[in-house]
Coordinates of C-alpha atoms and ligand atoms in Angstrom, one line a residue:
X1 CA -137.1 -41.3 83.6
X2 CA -133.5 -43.0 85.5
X3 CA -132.8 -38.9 86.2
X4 CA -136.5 -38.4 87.4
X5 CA -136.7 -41.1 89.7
X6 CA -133.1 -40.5 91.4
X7 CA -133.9 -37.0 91.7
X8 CA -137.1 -38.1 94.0
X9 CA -134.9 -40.6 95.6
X10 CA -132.4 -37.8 96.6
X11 CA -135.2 -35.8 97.8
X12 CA -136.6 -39.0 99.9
X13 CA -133.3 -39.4 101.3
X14 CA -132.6 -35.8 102.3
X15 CA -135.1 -36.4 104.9
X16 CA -134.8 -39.9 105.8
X17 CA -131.3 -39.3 106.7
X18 CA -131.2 -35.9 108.0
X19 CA -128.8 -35.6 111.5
X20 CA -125.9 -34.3 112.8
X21 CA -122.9 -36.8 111.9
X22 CA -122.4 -35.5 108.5
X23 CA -122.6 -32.5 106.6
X24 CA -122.1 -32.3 102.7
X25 CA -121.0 -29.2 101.3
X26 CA -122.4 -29.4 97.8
X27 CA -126.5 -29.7 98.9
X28 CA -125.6 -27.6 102.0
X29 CA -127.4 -30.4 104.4
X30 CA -126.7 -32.6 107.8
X31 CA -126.7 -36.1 107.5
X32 CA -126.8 -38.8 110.2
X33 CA -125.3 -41.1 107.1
X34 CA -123.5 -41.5 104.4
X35 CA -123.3 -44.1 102.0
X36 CA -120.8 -46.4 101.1
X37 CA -119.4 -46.6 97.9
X38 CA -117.0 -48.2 94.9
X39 CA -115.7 -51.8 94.3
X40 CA -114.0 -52.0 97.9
X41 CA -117.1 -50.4 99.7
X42 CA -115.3 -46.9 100.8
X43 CA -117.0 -46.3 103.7
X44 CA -118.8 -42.2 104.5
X45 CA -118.2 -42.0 100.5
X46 CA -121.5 -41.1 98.7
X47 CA -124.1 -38.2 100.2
X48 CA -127.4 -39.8 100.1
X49 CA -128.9 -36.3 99.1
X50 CA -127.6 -35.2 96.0
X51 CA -124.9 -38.4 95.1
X52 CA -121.7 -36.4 95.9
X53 CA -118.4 -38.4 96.4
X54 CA -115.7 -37.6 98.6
X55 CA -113.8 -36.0 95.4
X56 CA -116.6 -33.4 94.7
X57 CA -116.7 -32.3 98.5
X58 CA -113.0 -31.8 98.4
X59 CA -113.2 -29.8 95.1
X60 CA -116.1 -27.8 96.4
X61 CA -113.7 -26.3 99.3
X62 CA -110.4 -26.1 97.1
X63 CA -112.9 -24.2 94.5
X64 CA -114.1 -21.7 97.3
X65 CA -110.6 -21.3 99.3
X66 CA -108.5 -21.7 96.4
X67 CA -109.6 -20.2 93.6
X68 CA -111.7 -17.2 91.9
X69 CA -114.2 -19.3 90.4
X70 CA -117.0 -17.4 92.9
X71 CA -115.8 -13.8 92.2
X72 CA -114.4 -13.3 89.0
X73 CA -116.0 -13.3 85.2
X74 CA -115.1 -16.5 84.0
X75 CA -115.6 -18.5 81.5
X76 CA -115.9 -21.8 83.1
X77 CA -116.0 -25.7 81.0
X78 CA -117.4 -28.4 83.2
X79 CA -116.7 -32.2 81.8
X80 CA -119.1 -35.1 82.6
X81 CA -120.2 -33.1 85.9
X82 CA -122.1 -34.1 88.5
X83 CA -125.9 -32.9 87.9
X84 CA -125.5 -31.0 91.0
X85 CA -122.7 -29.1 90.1
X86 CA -124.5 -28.7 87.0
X87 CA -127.5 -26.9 88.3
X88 CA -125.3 -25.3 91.1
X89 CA -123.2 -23.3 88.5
X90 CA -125.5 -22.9 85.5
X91 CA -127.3 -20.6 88.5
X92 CA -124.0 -18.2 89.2
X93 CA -123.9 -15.2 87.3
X94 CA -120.6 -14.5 87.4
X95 CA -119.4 -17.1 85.2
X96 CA -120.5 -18.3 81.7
X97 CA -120.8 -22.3 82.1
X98 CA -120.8 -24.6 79.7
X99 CA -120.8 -28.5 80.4
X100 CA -120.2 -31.7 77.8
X101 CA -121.0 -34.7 77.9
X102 CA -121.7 -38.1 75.3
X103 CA -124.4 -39.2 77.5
X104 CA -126.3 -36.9 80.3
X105 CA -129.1 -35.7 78.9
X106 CA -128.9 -32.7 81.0
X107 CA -125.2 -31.2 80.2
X108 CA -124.8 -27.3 77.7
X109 CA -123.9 -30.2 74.9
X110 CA -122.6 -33.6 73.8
X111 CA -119.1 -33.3 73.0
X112 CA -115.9 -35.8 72.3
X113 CA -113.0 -35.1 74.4
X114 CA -110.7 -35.9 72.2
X115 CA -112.2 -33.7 69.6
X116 CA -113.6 -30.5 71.2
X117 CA -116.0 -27.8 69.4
X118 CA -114.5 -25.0 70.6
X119 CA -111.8 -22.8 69.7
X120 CA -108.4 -22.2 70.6
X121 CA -108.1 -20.5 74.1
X122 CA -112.0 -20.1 74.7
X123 CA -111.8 -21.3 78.9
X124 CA -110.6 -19.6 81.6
X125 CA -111.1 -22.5 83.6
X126 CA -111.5 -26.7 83.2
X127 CA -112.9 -29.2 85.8
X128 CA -112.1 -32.8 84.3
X129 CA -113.0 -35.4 87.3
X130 CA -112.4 -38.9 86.7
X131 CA -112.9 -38.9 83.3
X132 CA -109.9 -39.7 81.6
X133 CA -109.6 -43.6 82.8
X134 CA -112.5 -44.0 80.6
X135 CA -111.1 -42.2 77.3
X136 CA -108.6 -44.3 74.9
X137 CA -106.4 -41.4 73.4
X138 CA -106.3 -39.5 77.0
X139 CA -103.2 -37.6 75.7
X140 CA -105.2 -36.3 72.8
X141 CA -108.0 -35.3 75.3
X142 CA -105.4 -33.4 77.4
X143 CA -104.1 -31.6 74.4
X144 CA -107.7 -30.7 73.7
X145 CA -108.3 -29.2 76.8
X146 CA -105.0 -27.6 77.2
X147 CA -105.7 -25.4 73.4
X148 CA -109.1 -24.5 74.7
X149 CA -107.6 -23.3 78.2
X150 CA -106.7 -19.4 78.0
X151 CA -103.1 -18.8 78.8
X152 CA -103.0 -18.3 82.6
X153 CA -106.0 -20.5 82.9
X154 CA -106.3 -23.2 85.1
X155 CA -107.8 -26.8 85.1
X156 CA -108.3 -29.4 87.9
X157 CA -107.5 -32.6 86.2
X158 CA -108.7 -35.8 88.7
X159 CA -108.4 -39.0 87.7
X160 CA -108.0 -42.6 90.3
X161 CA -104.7 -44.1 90.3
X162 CA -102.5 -46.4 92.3
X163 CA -100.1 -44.9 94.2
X164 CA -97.9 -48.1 94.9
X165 CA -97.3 -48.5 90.8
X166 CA -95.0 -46.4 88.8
X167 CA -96.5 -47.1 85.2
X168 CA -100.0 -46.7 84.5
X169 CA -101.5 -50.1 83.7
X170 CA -103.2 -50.5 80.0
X171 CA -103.1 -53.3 77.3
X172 CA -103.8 -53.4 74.0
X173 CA -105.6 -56.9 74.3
X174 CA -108.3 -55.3 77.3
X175 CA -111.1 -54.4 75.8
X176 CA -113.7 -56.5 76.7
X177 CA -116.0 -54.6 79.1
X178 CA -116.0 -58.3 81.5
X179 CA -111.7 -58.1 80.5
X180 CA -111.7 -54.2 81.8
X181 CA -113.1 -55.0 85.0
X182 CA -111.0 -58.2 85.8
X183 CA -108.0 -56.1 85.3
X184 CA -108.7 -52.6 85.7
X185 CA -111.8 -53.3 88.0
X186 CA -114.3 -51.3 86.4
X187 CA -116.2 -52.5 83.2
X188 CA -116.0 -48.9 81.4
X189 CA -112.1 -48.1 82.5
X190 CA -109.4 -48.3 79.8
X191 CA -106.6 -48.2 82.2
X192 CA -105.3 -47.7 85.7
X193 CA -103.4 -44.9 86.1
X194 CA -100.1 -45.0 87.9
X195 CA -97.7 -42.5 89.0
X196 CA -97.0 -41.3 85.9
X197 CA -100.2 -39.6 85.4
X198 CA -99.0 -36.3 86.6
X199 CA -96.1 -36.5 83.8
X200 CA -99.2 -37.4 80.8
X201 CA -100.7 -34.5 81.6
X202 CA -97.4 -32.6 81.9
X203 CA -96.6 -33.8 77.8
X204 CA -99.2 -32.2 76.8
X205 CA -98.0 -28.4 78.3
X206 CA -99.6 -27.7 81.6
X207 CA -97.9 -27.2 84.5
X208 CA -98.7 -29.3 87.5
X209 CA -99.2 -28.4 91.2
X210 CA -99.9 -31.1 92.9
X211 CA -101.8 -29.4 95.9
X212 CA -102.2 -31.5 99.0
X213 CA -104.8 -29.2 100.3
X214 CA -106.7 -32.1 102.1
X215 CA -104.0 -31.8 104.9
X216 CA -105.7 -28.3 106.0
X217 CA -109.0 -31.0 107.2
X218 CA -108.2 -32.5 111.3
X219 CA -109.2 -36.0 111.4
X220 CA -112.8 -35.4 113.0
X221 CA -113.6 -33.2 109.9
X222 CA -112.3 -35.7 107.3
X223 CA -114.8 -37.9 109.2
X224 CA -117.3 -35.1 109.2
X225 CA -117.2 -33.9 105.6
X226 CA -116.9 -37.2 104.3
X227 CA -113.7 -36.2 102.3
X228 CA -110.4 -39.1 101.4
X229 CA -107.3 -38.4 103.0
X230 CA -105.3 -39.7 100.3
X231 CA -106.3 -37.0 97.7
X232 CA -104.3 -34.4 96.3
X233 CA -105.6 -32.3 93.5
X234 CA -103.9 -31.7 90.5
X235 CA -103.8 -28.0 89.8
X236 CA -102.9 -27.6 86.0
X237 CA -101.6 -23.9 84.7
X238 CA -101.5 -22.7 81.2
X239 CA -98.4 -20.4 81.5
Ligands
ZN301 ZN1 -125.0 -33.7 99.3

């Protein structure tokens, strides 16, 4: 019923805010606002018709430019996506897309992680956004994904993380969900990453390209597209 009534609130909203400041890439629509979103209130973050965030615009682009997602026969594993997304590639014929999830009731199936149902090298490609700040063992997660991942396969492995710290922040005594967001400000995170994210999911075997593809966006389309300046996409081989 939640799903139903967001879906008619997107809809609502498609109209009610249809203009010429924005444009979001994922529902293909003009916007004359976005919405602001997160603890600090990130301003031109959310698309008020179909709830994407800065991270899944930027992906969208990187996935179209940068990538062979849209023209070769992949098989493709989506974690905890976006319903969008969801619909958007279940609809492609070129790949064969499965997505997992514990919760959403509209994902291929439910599925741990950390303990995946799939055999060894079964993906040709991985999409893992902002997921593993709300996973305990995230190293076991990242092994699991890396045995599933074909060799030459690639993942996109996104997660939130503070720049200005070189060790990821997590303690044993945090568990608490009012605990987790006093200290890592969100009631359902485990941990904030630090700079050492990019050598966790190195430990594991992939390789990491840390693409800052954002920088090919001028100011006024940042603006435009609603996208974060900041972000730089981890582009994970299998090699
Ligand atoms: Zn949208």
């Amino acid at each position: 019923m939640k799903n139903q009534i967001r879906s008619l609130l997107y809809n609502i909203n498609k109209y009610l805010f249809s203009g010429n400041k924005f444009y979001c890439n994922i529902c293909d629509r003009h916007y004359r606002k976005f919405f602001s979103a997160g603890e600090n209130r990130r301003a031109n973050a959310r698309c008020p018709g179909c709830g994407s965030f800065e991270r899944h615009r930027l992906m969208m682009y990187f996935l179209e430019e940068k990538t062979n997602i849209f023209s070769d026969n992949l098989s493709v594993l989506d974690i905890a996506p976006l319903k969008t997304f969801h619909k958007l590639f279940s609809k492609m014929k070129n790949i064969r897309y499965t997505s997992i999830d514990l919760e959403f009731p509209y994902v291929t199936l439910k599925a741990d992680l950390t303990e995946l149902p799939f055999q060894d090298e079964t993906f040709d490609c991985i999409l893992c956004y902002h997921v593993l700040e709300h996973i305990e063992d995230d190293i076991k997660a990242l092994s699991e994904m890396y045995r599933i991942l074909k060799k030459d396969g690639w993942a996109i492995i996104q997660s939130p993380f503070d720049k200005t710290s070189e060790q990821s922040l997590e303690q044993n005594d945090v568990i608490t969900p009012v605990d987790r967001k006093k200290i890592y400000g969100q009631d359902d995170h485990v941990r904030i990453y630090g700079r050492d994210f990019i050598k966790r999911i190195e430990s594991t075997g992939f390789v990491v390209n840390e693409d800052d593809f954002i920088n090919k966006f001028n100011d006024s389309e940042i603006i435009r597209f609603g996208l974060d300046r900041e972000e730089i996409i981890n582009f994970c081989t299998k090699q």
